[in-house]
mmCIF file of C-alpha atoms in Angstrom:
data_model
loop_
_atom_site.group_PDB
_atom_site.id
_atom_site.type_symbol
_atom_site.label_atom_id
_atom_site.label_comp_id
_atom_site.label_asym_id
_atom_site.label_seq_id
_atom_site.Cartn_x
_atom_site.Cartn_y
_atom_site.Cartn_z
ATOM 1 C CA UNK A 1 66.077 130.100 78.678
ATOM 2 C CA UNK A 2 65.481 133.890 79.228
ATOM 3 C CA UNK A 3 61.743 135.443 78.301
ATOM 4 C CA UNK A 4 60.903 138.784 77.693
ATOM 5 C CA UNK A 5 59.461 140.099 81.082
ATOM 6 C CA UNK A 6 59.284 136.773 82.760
ATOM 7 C CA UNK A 7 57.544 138.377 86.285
ATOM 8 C CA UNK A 8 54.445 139.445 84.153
ATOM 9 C CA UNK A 9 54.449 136.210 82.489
ATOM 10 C CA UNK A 10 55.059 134.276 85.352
ATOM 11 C CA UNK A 11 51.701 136.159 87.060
ATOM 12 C CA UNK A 12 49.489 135.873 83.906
ATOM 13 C CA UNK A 13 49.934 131.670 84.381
ATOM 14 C CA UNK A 14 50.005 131.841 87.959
ATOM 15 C CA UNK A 15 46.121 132.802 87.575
ATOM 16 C CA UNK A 16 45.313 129.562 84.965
ATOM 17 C CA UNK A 17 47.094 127.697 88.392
ATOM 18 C CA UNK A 18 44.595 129.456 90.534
ATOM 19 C CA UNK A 19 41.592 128.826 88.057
ATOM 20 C CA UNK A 20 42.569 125.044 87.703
ATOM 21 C CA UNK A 21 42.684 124.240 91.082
ATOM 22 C CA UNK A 22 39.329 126.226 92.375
ATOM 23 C CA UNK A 23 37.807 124.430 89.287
ATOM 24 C CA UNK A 24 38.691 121.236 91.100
ATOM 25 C CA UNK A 25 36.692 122.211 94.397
ATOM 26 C CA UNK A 26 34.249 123.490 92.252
ATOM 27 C CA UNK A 27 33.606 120.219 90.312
ATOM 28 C CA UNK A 28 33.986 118.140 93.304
ATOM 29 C CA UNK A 29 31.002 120.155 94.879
ATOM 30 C CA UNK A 30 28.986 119.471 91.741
ATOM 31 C CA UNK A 31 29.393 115.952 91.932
ATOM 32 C CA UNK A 32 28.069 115.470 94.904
ATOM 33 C CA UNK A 33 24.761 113.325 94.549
ATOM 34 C CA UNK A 34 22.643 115.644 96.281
ATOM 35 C CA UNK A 35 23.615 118.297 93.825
ATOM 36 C CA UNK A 36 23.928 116.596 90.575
ATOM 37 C CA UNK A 37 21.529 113.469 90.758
ATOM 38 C CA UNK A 38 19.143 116.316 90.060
ATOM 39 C CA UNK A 39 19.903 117.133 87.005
ATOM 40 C CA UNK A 40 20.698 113.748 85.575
ATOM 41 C CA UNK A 41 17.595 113.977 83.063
ATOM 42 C CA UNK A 42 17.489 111.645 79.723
ATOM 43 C CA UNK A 43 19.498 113.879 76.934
ATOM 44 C CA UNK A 44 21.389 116.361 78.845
ATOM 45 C CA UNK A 45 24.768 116.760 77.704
ATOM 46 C CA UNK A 46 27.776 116.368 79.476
ATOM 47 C CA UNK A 47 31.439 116.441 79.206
ATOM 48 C CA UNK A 48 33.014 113.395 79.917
ATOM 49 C CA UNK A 49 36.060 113.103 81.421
ATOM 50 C CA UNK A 50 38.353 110.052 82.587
ATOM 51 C CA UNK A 51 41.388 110.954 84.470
ATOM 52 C CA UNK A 52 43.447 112.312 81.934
ATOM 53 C CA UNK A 53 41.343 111.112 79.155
ATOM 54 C CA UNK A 54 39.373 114.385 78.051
ATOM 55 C CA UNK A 55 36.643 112.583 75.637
ATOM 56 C CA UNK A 56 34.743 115.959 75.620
ATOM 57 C CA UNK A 57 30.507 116.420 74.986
ATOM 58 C CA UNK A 58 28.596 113.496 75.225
ATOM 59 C CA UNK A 59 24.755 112.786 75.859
ATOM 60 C CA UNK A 60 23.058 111.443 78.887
ATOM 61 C CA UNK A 61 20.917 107.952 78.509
ATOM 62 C CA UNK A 62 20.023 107.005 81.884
ATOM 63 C CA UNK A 63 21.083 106.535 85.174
ATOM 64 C CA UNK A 64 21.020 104.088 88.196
ATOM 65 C CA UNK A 65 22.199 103.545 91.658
ATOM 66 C CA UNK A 66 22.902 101.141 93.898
ATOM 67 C CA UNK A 67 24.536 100.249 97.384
ATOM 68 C CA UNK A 68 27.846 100.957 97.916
ATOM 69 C CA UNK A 69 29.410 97.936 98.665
ATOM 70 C CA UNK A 70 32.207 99.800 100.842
ATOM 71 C CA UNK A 71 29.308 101.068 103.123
ATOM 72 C CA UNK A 72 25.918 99.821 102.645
ATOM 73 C CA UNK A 73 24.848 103.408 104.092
ATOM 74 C CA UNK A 74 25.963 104.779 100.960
ATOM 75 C CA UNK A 75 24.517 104.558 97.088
ATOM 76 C CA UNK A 76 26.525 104.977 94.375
ATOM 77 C CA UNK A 77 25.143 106.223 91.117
ATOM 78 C CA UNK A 78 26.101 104.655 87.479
ATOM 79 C CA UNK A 79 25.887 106.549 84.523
ATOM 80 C CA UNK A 80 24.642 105.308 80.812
ATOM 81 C CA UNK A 81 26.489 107.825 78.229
ATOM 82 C CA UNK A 82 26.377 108.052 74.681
ATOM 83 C CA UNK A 83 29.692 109.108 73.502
ATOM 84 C CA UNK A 84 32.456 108.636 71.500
ATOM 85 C CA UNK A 85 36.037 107.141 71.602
ATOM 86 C CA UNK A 86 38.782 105.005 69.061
ATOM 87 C CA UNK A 87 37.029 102.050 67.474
ATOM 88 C CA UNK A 88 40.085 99.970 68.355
ATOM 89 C CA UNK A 89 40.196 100.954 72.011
ATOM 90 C CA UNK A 90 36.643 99.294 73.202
ATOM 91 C CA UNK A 91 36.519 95.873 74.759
ATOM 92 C CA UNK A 92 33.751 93.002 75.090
ATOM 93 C CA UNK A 93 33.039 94.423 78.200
ATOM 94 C CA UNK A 94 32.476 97.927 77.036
ATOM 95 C CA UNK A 95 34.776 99.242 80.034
ATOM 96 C CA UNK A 96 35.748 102.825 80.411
ATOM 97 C CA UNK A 97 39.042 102.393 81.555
ATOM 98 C CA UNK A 98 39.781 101.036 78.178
ATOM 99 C CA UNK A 99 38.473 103.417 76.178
ATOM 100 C CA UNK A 100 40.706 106.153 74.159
ATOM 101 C CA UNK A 101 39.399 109.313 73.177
ATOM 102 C CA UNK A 102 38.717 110.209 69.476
ATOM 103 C CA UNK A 103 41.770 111.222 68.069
ATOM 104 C CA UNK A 104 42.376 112.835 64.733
ATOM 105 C CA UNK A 105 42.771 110.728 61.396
ATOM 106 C CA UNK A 106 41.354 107.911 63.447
ATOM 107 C CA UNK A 107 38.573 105.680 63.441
ATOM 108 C CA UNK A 108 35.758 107.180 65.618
ATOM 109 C CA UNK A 109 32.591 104.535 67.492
ATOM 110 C CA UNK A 110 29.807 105.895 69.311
ATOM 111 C CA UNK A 111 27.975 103.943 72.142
ATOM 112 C CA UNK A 112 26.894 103.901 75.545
ATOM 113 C CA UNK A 113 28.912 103.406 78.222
ATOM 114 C CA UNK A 114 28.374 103.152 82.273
ATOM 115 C CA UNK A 115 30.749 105.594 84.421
ATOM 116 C CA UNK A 116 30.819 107.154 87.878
ATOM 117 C CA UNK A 117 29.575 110.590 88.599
ATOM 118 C CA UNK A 118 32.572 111.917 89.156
ATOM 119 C CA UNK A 119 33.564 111.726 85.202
ATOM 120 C CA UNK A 120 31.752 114.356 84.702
ATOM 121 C CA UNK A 121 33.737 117.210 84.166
ATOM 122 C CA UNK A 122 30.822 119.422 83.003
ATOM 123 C CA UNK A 123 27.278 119.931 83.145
ATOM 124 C CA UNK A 124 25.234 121.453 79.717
ATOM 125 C CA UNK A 125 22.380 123.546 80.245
ATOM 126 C CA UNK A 126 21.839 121.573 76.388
ATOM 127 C CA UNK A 127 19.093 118.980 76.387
ATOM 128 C CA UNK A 128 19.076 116.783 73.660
ATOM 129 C CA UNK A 129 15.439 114.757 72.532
ATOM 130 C CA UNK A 130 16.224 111.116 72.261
ATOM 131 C CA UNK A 131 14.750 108.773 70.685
ATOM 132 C CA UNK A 132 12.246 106.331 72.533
ATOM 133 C CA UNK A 133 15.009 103.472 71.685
ATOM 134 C CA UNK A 134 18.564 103.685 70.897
ATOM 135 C CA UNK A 135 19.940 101.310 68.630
ATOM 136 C CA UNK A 136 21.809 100.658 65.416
ATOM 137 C CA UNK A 137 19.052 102.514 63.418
ATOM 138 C CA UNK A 138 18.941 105.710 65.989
ATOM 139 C CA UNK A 139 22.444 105.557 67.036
ATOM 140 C CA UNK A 140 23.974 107.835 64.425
ATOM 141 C CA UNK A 141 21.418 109.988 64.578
ATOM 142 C CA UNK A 142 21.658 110.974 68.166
ATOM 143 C CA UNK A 143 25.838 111.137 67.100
ATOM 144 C CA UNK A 144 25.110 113.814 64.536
ATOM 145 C CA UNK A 145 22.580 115.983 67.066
ATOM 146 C CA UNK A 146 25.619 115.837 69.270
ATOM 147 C CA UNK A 147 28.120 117.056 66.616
ATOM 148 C CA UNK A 148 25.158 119.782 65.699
ATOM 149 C CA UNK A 149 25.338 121.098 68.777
ATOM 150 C CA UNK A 150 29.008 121.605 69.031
ATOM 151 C CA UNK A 151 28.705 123.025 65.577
ATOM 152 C CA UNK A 152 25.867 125.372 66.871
ATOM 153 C CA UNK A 153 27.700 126.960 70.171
ATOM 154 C CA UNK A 154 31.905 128.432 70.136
ATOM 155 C CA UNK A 155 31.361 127.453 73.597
ATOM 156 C CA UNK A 156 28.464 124.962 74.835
ATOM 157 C CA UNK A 157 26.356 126.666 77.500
ATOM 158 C CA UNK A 158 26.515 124.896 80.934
ATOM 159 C CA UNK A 159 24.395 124.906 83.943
ATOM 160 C CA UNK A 160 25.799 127.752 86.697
ATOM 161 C CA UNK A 161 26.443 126.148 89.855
ATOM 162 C CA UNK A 162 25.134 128.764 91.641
ATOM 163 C CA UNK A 163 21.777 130.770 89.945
ATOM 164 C CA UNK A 164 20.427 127.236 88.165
ATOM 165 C CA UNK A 165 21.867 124.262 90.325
ATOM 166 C CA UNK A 166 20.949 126.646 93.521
ATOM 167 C CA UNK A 167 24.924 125.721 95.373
ATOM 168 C CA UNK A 168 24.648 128.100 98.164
ATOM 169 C CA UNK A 169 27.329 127.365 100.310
ATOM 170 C CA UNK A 170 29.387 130.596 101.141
ATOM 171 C CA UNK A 171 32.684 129.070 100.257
ATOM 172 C CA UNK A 172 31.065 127.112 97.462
ATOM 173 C CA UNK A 173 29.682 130.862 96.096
ATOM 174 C CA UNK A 174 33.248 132.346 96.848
ATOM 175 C CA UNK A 175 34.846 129.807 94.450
ATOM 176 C CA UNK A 176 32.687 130.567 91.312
ATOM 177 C CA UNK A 177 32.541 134.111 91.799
ATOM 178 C CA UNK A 178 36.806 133.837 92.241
ATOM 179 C CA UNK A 179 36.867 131.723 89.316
ATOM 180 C CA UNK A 180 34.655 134.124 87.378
ATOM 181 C CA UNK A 181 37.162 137.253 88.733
ATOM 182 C CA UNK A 182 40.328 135.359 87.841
ATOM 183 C CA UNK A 183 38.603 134.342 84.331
ATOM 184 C CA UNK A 184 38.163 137.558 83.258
ATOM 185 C CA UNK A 185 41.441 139.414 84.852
ATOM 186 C CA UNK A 186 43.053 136.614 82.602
ATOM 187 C CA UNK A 187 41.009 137.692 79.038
ATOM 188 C CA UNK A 188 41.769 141.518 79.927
ATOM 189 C CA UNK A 189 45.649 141.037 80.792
ATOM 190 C CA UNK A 190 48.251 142.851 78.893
ATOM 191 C CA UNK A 191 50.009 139.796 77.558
ATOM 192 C CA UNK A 192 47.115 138.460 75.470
ATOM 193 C CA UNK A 193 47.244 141.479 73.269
ATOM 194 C CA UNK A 194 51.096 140.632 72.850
ATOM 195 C CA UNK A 195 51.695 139.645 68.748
ATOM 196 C CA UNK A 196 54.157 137.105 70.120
ATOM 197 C CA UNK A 197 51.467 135.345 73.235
ATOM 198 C CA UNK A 198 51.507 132.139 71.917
ATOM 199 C CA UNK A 199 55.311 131.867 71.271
ATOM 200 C CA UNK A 200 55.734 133.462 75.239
ATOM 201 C CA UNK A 201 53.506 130.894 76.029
ATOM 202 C CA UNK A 202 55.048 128.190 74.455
ATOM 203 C CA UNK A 203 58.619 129.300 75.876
ATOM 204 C CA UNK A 204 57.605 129.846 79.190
ATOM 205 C CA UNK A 205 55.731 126.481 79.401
ATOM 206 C CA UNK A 206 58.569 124.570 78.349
ATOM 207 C CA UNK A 207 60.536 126.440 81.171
ATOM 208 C CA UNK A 208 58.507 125.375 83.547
ATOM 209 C CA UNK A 209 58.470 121.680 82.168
ATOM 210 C CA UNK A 210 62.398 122.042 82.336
ATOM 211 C CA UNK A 211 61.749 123.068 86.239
ATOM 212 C CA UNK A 212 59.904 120.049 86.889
ATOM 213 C CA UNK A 213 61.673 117.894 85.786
ATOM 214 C CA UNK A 214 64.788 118.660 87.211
ATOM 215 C CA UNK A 215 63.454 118.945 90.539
ATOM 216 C CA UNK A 216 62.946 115.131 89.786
ATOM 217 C CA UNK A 217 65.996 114.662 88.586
ATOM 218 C CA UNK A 218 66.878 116.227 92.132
ATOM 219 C CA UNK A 219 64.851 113.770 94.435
ATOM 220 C CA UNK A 220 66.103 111.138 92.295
ATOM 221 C CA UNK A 221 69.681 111.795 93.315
ATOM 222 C CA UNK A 222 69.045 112.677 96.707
ATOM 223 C CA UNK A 223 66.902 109.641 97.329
ATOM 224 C CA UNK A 224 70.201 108.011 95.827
ATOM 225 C CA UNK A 225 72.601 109.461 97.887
ATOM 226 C CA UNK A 226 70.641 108.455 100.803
ATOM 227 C CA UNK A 227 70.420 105.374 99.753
ATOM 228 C CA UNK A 228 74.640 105.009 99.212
ATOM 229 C CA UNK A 229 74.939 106.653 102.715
ATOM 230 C CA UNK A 230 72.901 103.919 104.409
ATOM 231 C CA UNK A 231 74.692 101.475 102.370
ATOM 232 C CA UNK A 232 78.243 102.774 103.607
ATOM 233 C CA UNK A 233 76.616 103.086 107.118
ATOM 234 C CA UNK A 234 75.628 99.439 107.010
ATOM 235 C CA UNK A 235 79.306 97.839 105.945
ATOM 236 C CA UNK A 236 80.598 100.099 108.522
ATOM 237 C CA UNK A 237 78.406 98.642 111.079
ATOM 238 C CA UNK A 238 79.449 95.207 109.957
ATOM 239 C CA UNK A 239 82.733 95.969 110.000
ATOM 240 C CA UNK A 240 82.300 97.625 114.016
ATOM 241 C CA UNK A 241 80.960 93.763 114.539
ATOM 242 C CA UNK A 242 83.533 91.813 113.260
ATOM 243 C CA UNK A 243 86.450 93.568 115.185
ATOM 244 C CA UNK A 244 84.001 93.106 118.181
ATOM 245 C CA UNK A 245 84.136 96.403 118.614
ATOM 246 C CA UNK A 246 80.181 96.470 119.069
ATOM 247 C CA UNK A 247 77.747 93.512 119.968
ATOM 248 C CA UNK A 248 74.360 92.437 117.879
ATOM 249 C CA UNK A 249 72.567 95.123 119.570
ATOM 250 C CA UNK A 250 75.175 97.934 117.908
ATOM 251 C CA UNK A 251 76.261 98.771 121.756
ATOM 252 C CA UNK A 252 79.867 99.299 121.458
ATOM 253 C CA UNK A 253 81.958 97.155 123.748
ATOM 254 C CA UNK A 254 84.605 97.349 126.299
ATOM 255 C CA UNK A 255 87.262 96.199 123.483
ATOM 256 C CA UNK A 256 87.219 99.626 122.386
ATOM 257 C CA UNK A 257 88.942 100.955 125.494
ATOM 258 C CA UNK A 258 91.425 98.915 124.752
ATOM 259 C CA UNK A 259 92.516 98.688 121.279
ATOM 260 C CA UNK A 260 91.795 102.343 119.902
ATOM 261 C CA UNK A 261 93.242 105.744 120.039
ATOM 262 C CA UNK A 262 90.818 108.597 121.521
ATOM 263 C CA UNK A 263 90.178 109.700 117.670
ATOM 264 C CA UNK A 264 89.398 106.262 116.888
ATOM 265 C CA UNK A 265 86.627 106.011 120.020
ATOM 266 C CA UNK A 266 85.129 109.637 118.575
ATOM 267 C CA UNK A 267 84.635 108.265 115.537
ATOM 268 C CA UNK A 268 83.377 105.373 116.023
ATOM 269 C CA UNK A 269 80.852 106.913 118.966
ATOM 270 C CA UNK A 270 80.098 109.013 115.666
ATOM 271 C CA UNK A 271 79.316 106.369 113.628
ATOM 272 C CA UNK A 272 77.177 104.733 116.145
ATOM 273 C CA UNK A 273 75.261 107.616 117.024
ATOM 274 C CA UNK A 274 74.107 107.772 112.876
ATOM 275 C CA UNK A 275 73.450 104.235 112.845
#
């Protein structure tokens, strides 16, 4: 597949890598207890995320911690969040790991469910007033201020790491302000103002998709071929033993002298020296 001024393109998504990945030391600085525990107040919202399972804005209920039973030095904090997720994925147990996110033309439930800090992807700057009790009756109505909210904002505000969380680390700092840099490089780039952007991106995406996996395909088929070799290597050795040629310790024996041409000892010395 050939796109239209593939170098440019190639450096326009080569920032989104850069962005992703200081995003990741970014939110792993953020979820550090010491740092977020903080700002774990009743109502604030957050975006909830589970491994691959983007479940987007939810609301804070409460929080608790307790001893990590790993290493009793340290404490690990629970979550309580109200949020959404496919009626038919949730369990007696209410367990995350369970849970689906809400997808479209499906059946949508709302309740509170306990998670580990690091599921938060995001942090709002948003506070929601609860009610004093959340229950059947209140439930829906703390649903719809959620749903308000992301009515209210294009893009829900979130705490900065830096000037409201007070992160002061130098490379902690460096990261957002790269982030930031990159963010805004990537709005003002050339190729965004291209009529055709979304087809480029859709092309080049699926080129790189292509690229991955057939660099699998790859390892697959070396992994096999190594895997034939020793196979090969293994009758051969076998076959070494049963013409006495070598003993149970694959030392080849005085037979050899013997019975073979000089090729044959090469080759077999070969073999040995593989094996």
């Amino acid at each position: 597949m050939r796109i239209e001024h593939e170098r440019d393109v190639a450096a326009f998504f080569d920032m989104d890598k850069q962005i992703a990945t200081l995003q990741k030391t970014i939110k792993k600085t953020i979820c550090m207890p010491k740092y977020l525990v903080p700002f774990l107040h009743a109502g604030r919202m957050v975006h909830v995320v589970a491994g691959t399972r983007d479940f987007g804005w939810a609301v804070l209920v409460n929080f608790h911690r307790k001893t990590n039973v790993d290493d009793s030095t340290q404490m690990v904090y629970i979550l309580d969040v109200f949020m959404g997720f496919k009626s038919d994925s949730i369990d007696e147990n209410h367990s995350l790991a369970r849970l689906q996110p809400i997808a479209e033309g499906s059946y949508a439930s709302w309740d509170v469910i306990s998670m580990a800090l690091d599921c938060v992807e995001e942090i709002s700057a948003v506070r929601l007033k609860l009610p004093q009790k959340l229950d059947s009756n209140t439930k829906g109505v703390v649903e719809q201020m959620i749903k308000s909210v992301k009515q209210r904002f294009s893009k829900i505000p979130l705490l900065h790491p830096v000037n409201d969380m007070r992160i002061t680390e130098p490379a902690f700092v460096h990261a957002v302000e790269k982030v930031a840099e990159l963010e805004q490089r990537s709005q003002e780039h050339p190729l965004r103002k291209n009529r055709d952007f979304e087809l480029i991106k859709k092309q080049y995406l699926a080129k790189e998709e292509k690229k991955r996996e057939l660099k699998g395909l790859e390892e697959e088929l070396r992994k096999a071929q190594s895997v034939l070799q020793l196979d090969e290597l293994s009758h051969r050795k076998r076959l070494l033993r049963r013409l006495e040629y070598s003993d149970k310790s694959d030392i080849i024996t005085e037979k050899v002298g013997s019975a073979l041409t000089l090729s044959s000892k090469i080759f077999i010395a070969k073999v040995m020296e593989v094996l």
